Coordinates of N, CA and C in Angstrom, one line a residue:
X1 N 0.8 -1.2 0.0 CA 0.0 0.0 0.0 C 0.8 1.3 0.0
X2 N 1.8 1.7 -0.3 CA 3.0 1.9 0.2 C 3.3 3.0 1.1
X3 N 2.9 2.1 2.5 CA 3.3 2.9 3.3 C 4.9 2.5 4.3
X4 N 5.4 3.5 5.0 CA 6.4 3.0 5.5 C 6.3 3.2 6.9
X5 N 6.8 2.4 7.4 CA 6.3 2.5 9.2 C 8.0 2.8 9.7
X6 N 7.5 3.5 10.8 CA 8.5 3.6 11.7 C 8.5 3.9 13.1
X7 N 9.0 2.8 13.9 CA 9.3 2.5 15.0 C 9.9 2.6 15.9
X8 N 9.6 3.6 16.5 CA 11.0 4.8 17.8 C 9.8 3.8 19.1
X9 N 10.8 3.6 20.2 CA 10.6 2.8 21.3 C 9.8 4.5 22.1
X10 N 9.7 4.0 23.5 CA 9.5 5.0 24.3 C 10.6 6.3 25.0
X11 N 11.8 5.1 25.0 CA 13.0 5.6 25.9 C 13.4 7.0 24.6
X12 N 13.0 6.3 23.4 CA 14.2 6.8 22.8 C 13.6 8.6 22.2
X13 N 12.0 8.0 22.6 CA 10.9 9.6 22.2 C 11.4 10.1 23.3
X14 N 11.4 9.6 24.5 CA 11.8 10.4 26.1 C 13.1 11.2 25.9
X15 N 14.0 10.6 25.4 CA 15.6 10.7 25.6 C 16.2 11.2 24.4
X16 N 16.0 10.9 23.5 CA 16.2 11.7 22.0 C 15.0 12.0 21.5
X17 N 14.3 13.0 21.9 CA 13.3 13.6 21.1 C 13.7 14.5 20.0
X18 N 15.5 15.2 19.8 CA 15.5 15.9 18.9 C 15.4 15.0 17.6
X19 N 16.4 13.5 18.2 CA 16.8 13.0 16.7 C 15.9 12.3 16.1
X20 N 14.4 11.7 17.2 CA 13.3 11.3 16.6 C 12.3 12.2 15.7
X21 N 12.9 13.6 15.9 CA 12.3 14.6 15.2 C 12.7 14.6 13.8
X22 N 14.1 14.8 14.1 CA 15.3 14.4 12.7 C 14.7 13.7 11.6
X23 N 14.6 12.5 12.4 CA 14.2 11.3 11.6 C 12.7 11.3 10.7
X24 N 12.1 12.2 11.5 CA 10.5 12.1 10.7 C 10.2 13.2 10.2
X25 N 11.2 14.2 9.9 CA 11.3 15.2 9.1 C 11.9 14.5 7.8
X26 N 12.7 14.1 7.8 CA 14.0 13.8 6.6 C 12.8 13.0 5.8
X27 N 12.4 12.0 6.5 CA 11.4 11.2 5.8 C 10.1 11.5 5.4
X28 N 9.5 12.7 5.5 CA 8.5 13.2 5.1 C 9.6 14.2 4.2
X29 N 10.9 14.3 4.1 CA 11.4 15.7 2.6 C 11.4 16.7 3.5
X30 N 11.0 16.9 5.0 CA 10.8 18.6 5.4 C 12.0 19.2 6.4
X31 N 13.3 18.3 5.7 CA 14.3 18.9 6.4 C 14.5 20.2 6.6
X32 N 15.1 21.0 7.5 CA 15.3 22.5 7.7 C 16.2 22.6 7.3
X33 N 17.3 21.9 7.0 CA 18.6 22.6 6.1 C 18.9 21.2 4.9
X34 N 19.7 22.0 4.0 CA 20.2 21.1 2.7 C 21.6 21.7 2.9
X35 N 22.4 20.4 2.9 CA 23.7 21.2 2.6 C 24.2 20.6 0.9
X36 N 24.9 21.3 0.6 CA 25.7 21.4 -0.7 C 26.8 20.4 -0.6
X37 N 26.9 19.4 -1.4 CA 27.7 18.0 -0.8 C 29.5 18.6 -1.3
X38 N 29.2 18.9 -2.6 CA 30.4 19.3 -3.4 C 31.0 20.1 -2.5
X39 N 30.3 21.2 -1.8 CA 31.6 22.0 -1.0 C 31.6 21.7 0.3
X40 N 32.0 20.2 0.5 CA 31.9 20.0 2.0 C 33.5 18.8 2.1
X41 N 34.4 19.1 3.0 CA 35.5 18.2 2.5 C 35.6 17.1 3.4
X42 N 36.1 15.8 3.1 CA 36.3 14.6 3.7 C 37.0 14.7 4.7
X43 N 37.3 14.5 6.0 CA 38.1 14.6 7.2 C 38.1 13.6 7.6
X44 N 39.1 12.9 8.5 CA 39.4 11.9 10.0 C 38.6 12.5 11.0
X45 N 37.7 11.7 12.0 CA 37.3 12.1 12.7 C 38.1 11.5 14.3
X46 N 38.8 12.6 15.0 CA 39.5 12.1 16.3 C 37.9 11.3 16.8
X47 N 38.4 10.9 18.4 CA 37.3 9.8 18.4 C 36.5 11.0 19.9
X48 N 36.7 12.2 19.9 CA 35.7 13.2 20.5 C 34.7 13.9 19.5
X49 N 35.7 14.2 18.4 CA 34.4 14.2 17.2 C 32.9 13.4 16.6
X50 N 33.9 12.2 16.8 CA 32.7 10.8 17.0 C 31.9 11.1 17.7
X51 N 32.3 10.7 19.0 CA 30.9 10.9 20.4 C 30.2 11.8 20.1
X52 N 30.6 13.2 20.4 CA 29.7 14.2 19.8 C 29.0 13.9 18.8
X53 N 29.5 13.7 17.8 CA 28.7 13.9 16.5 C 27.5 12.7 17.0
X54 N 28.0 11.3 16.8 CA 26.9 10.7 16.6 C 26.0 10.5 18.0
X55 N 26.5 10.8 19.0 CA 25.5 11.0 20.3 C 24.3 11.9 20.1
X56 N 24.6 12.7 19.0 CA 23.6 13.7 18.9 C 22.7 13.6 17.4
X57 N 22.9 12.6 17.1 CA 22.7 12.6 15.6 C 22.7 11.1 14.9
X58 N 22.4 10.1 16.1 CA 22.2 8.6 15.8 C 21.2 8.2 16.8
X59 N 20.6 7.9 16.2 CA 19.4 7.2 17.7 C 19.8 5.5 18.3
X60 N 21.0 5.6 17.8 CA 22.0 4.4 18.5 C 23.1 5.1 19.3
X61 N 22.9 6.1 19.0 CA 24.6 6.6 19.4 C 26.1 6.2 19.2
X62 N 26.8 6.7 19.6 CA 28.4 6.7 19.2 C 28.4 4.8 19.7
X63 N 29.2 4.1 18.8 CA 29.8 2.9 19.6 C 31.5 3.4 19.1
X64 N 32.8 2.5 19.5 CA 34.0 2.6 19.1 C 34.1 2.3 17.5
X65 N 35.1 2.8 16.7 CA 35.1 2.1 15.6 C 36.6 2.0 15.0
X66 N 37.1 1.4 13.7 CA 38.5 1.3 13.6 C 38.9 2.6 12.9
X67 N 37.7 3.1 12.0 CA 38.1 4.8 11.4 C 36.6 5.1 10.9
X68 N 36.7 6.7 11.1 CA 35.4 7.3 10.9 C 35.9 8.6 9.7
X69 N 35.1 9.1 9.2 CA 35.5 10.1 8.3 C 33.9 10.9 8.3
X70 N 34.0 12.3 7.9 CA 33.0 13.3 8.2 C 33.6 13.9 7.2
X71 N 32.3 14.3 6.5 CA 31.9 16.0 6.0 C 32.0 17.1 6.7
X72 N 32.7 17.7 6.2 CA 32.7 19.4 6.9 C 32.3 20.5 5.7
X73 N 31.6 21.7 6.4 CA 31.3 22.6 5.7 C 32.5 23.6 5.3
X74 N 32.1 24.8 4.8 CA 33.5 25.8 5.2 C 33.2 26.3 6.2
X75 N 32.3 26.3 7.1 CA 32.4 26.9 8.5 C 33.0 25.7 9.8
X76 N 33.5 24.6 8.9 CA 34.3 23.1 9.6 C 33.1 23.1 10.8
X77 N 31.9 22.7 9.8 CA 30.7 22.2 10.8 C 31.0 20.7 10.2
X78 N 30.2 19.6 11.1 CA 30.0 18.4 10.3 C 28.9 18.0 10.1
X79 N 28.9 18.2 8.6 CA 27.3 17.8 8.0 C 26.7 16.1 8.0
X80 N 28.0 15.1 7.8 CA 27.5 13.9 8.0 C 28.7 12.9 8.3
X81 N 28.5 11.7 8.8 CA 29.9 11.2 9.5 C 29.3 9.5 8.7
X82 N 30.4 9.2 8.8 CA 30.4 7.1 9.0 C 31.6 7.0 9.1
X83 N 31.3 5.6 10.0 CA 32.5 5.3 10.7 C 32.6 3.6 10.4
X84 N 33.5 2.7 10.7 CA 33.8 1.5 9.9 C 34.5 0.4 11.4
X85 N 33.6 -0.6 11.7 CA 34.5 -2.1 12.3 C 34.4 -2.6 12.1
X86 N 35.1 -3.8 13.1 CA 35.5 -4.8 12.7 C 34.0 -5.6 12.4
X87 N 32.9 -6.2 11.6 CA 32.0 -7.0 12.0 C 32.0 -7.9 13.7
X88 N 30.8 -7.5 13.9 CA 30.0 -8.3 14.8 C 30.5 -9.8 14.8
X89 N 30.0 -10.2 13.9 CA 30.0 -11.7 13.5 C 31.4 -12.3 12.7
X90 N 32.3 -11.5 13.2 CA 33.4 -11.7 12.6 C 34.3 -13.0 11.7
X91 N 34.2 -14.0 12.2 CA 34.1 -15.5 11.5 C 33.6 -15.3 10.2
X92 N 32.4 -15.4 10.5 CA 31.3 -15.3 9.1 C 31.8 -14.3 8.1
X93 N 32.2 -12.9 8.3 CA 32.1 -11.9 7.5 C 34.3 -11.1 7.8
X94 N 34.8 -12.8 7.5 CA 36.4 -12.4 7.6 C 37.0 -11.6 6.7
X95 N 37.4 -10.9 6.6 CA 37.9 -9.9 5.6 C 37.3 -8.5 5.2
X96 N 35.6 -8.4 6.2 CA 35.1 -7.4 5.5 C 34.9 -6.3 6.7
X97 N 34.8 -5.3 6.8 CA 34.5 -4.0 7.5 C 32.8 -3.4 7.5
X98 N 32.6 -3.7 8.8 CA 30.8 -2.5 9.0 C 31.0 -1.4 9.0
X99 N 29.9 -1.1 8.4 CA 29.5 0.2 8.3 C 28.9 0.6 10.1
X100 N 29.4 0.9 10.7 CA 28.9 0.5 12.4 C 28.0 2.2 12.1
X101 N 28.3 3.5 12.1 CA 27.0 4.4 12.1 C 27.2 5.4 11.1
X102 N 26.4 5.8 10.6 CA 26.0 6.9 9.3 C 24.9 7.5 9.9
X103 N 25.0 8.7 9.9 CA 24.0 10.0 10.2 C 24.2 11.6 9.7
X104 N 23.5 12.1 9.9 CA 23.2 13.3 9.1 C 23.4 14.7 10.3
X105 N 23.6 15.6 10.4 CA 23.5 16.6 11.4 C 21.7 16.9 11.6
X106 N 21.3 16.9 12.8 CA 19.7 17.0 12.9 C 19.4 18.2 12.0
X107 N 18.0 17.7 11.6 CA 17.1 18.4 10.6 C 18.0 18.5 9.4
X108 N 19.2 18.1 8.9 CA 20.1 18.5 7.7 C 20.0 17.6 6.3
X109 N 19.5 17.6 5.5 CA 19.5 16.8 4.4 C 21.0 16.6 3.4
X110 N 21.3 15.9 3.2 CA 23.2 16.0 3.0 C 22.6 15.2 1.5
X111 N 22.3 15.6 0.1 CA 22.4 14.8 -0.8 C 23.7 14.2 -1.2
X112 N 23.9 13.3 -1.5 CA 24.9 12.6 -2.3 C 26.0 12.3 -1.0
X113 N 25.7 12.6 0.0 CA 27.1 12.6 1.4 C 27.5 11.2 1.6
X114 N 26.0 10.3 1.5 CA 26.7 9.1 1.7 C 27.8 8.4 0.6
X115 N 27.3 8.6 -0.3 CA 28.0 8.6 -1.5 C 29.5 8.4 -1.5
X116 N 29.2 10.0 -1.1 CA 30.9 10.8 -1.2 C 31.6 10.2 -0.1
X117 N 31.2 9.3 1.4 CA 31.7 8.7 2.4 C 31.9 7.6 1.9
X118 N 31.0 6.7 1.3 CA 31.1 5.5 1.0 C 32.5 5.0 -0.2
X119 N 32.6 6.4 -0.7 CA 33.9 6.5 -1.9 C 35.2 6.2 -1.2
X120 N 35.4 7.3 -0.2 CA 36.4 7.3 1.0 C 36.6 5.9 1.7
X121 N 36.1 5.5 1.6 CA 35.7 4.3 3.0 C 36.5 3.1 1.4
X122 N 35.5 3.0 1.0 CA 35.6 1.8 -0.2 C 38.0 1.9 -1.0
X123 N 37.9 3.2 -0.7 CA 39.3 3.1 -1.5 C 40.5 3.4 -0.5
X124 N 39.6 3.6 1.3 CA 40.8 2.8 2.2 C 40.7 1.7 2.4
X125 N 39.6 0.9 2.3 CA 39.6 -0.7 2.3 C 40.3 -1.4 1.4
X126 N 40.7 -0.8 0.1 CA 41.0 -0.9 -1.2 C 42.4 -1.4 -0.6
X127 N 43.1 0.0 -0.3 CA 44.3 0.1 0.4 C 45.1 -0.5 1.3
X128 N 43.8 -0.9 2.2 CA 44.3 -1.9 3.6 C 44.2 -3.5 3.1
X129 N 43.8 -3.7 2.1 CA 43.6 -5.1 1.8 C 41.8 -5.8 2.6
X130 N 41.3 -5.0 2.4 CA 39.9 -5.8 2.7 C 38.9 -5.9 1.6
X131 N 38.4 -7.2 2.0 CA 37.6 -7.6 0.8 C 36.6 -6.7 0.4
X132 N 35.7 -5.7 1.7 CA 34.3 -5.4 1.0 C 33.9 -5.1 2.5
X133 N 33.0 -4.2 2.5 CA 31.9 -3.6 3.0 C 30.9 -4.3 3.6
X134 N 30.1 -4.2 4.9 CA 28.9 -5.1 4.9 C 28.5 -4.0 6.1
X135 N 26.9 -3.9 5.8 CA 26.1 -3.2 7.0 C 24.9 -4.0 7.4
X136 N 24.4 -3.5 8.3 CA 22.8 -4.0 8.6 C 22.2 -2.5 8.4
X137 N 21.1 -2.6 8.3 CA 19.9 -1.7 8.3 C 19.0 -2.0 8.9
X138 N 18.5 -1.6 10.5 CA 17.6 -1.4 11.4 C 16.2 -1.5 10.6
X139 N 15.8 -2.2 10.7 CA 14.0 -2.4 9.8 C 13.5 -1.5 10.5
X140 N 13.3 -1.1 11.7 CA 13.0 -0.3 12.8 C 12.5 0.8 11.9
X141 N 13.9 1.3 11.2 CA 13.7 3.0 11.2 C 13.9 2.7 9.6
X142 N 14.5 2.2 8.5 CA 14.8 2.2 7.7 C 14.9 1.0 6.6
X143 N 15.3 1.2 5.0 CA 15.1 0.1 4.2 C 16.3 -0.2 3.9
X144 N 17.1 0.8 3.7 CA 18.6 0.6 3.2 C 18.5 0.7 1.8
X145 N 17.5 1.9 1.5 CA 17.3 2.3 -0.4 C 18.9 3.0 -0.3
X146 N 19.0 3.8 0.6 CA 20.7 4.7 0.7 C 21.4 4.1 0.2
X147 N 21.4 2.8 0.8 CA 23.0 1.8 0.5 C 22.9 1.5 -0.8
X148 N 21.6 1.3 -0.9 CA 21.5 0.4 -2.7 C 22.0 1.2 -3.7
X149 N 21.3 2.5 -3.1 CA 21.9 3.4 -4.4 C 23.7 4.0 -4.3
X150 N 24.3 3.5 -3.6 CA 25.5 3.6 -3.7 C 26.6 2.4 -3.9
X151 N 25.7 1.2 -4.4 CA 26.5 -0.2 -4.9 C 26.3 -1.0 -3.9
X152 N 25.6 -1.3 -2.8 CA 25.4 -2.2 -1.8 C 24.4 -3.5 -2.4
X153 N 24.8 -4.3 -2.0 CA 23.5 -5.4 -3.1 C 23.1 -6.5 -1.3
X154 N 21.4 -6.2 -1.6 CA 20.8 -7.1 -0.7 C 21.3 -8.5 -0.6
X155 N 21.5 -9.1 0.7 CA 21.6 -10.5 1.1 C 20.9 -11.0 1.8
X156 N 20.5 -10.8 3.3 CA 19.2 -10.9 3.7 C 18.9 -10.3 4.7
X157 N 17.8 -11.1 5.7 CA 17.6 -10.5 6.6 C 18.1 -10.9 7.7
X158 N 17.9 -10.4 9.1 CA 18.2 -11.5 10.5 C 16.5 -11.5 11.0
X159 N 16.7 -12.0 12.3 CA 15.6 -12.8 12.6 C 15.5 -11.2 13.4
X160 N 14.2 -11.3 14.2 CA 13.6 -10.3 14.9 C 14.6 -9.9 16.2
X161 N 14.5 -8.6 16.7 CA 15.7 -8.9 17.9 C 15.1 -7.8 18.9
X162 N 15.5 -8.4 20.1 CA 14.7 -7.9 21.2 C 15.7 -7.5 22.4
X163 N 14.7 -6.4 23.1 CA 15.7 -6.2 24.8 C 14.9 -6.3 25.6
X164 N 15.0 -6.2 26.8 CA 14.5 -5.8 28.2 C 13.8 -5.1 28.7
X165 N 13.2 -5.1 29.0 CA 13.0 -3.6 29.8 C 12.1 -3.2 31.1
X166 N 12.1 -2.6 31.9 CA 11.5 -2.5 33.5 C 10.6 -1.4 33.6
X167 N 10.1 -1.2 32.2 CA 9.0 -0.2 31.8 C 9.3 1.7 31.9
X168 N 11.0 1.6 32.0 CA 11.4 2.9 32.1 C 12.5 2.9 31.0
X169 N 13.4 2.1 31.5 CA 14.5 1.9 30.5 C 14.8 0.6 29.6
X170 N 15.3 0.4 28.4 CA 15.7 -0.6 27.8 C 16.9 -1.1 27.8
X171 N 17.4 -2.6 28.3 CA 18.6 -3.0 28.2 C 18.9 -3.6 27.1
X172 N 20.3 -4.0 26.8 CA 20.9 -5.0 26.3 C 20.2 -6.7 26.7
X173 N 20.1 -7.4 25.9 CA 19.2 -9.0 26.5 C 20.9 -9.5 27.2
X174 N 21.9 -9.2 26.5 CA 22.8 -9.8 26.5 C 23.3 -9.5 28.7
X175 N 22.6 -8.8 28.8 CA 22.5 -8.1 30.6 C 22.2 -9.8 31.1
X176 N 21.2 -9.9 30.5 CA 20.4 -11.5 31.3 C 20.2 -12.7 30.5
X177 N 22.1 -12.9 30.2 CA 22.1 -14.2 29.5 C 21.9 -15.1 30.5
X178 N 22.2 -16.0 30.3 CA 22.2 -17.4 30.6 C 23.4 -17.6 31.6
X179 N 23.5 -18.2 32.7 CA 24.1 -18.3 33.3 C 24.1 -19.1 35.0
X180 N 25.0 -19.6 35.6 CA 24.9 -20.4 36.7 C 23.3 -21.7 36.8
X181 N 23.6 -21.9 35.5 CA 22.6 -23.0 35.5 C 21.0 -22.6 35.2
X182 N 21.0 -21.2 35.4 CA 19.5 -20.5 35.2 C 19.6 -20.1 33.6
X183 N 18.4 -20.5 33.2 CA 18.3 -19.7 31.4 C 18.1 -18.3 31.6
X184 N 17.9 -18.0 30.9 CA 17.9 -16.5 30.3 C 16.2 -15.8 30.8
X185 N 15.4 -16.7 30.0 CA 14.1 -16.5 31.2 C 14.1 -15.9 32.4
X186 N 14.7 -17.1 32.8 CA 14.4 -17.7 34.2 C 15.3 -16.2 35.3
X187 N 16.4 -15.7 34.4 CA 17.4 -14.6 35.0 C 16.5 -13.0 34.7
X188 N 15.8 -13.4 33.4 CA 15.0 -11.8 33.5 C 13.2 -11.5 34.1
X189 N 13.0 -13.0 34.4 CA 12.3 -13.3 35.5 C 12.3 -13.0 36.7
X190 N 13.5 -13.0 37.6 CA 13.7 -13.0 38.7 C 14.1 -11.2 38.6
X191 N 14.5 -10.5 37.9 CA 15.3 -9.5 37.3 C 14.0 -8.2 37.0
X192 N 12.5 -9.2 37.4 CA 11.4 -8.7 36.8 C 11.2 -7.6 35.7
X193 N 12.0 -8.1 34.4 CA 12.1 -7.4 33.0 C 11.2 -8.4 32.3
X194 N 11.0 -7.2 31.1 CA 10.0 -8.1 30.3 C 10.1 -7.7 28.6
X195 N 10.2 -8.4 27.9 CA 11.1 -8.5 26.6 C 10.3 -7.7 25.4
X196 N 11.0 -7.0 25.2 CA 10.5 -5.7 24.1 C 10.9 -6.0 22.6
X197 N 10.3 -6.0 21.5 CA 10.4 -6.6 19.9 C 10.8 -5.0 19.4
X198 N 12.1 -5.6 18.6 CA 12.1 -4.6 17.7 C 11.9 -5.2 16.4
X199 N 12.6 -4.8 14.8 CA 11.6 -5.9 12.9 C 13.2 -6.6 13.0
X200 N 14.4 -6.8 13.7 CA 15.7 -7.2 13.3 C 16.1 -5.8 12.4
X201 N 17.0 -6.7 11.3 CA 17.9 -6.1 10.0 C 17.6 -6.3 8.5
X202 N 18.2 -6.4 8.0 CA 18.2 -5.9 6.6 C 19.9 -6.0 6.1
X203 N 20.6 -7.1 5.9 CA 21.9 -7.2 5.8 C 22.4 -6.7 4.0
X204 N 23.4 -5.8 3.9 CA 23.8 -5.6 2.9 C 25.2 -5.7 2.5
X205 N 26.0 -6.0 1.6 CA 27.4 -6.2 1.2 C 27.8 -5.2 -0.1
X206 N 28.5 -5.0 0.1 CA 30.0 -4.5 -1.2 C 31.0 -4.9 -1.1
X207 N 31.4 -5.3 -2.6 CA 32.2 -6.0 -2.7 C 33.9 -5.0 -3.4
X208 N 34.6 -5.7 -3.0 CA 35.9 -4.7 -3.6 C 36.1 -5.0 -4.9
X209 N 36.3 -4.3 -5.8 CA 36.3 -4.8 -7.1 C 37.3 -3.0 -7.6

């Protein structure tokens, strides 16, 4: 019917209300700013630039990564960042580098930025000897049309994935694995949490060529 849904938790309408604003502007087109991609130059981002940037401008926030690179304006604002690790699942995906976060400066529409990041990214992998690229895309919030259109080719999905939660905050499940003989249940049971659905992923690859 084509509609597209999107699914912001409670914590995250409580706690980042700017960037769930972000998000439902961009995707309705009614960003407040456009920046001009061409005059914006590629930088290293030290890893205070990171935090900042994507603490304010990811509804995941900053995690560590092995290198990040940003757009800057000529007022050395930064219009849009990604940053690159080692894969999660590292066995499975040997040789290749995540896309761990891509975001935009709130309310900022950056045409062509991922683009211009994804170029950068793709010809130090080139350099370092890695095979290729691989991201997830949060079904949550997105489809991963971005990636496609920058040479990313669908592979699949993951299964649905879930956290905790004590009706205020949301944890990690990984808080109440399994352990001393008690399952994971039986530990977020006693822990009186109660397990929250997010849609999973949406896995995508590039290859080095």
């Amino acid at each position: 019917n084509g509609i597209k849904l999107l699914q912001i938790f409670e914590d995250e309408w409580r706690d980042k209300r700017e960037i769930c604003e972000s998000m439902i502007l961009h995707r309705l087109g009614m960003d407040h700013h456009r920046c001009k991609t061409w005059s914006t130059q590629v930088v290293e981002l030290n890893t205070s630039e990171q935090r900042s940037f994507f603490d304010s401008t990811h509804i995941a926030g900053y995690v560590p990564s092995k290198i990040t690179w940003g757009l800057k304006d000529r007022q050395g604002n930064i219009t849009a960042a990604l940053s690159l690790r080692a894969p999660r699942n590292g066995k499975k995906y040997d040789g290749y580098l995540e896309v761990a976060r891509y975001s935009t400066a709130i309310a900022t529409s950056v045409p062509g930025g991922l683009s211009k990041l994804i170029k950068q990214a793709k010809g130090w992998c080139i350099q370092n000897g890695y095979h290729g690229i691989m991201t997830y895309v949060d079904r949550r919030v997105g489809e991963g049309n971005g990636y496609k259109s920058v040479g990313f080719s669908f592979v699949g999905s993951t299964i649905v994935d879930y956290w905790y939660t004590d009706n205020q905050l949301r944890y990690d499940r990984f808080k109440f694995r399994a352990k001393d003989g008690k399952s994971e249940r039986q530990i977020a049971t006693e822990a009186r949490v109660s397990r929250i659905y997010g849609c999973g992923s949406y896995t995508y690859f590039m290859d080095m060529k």
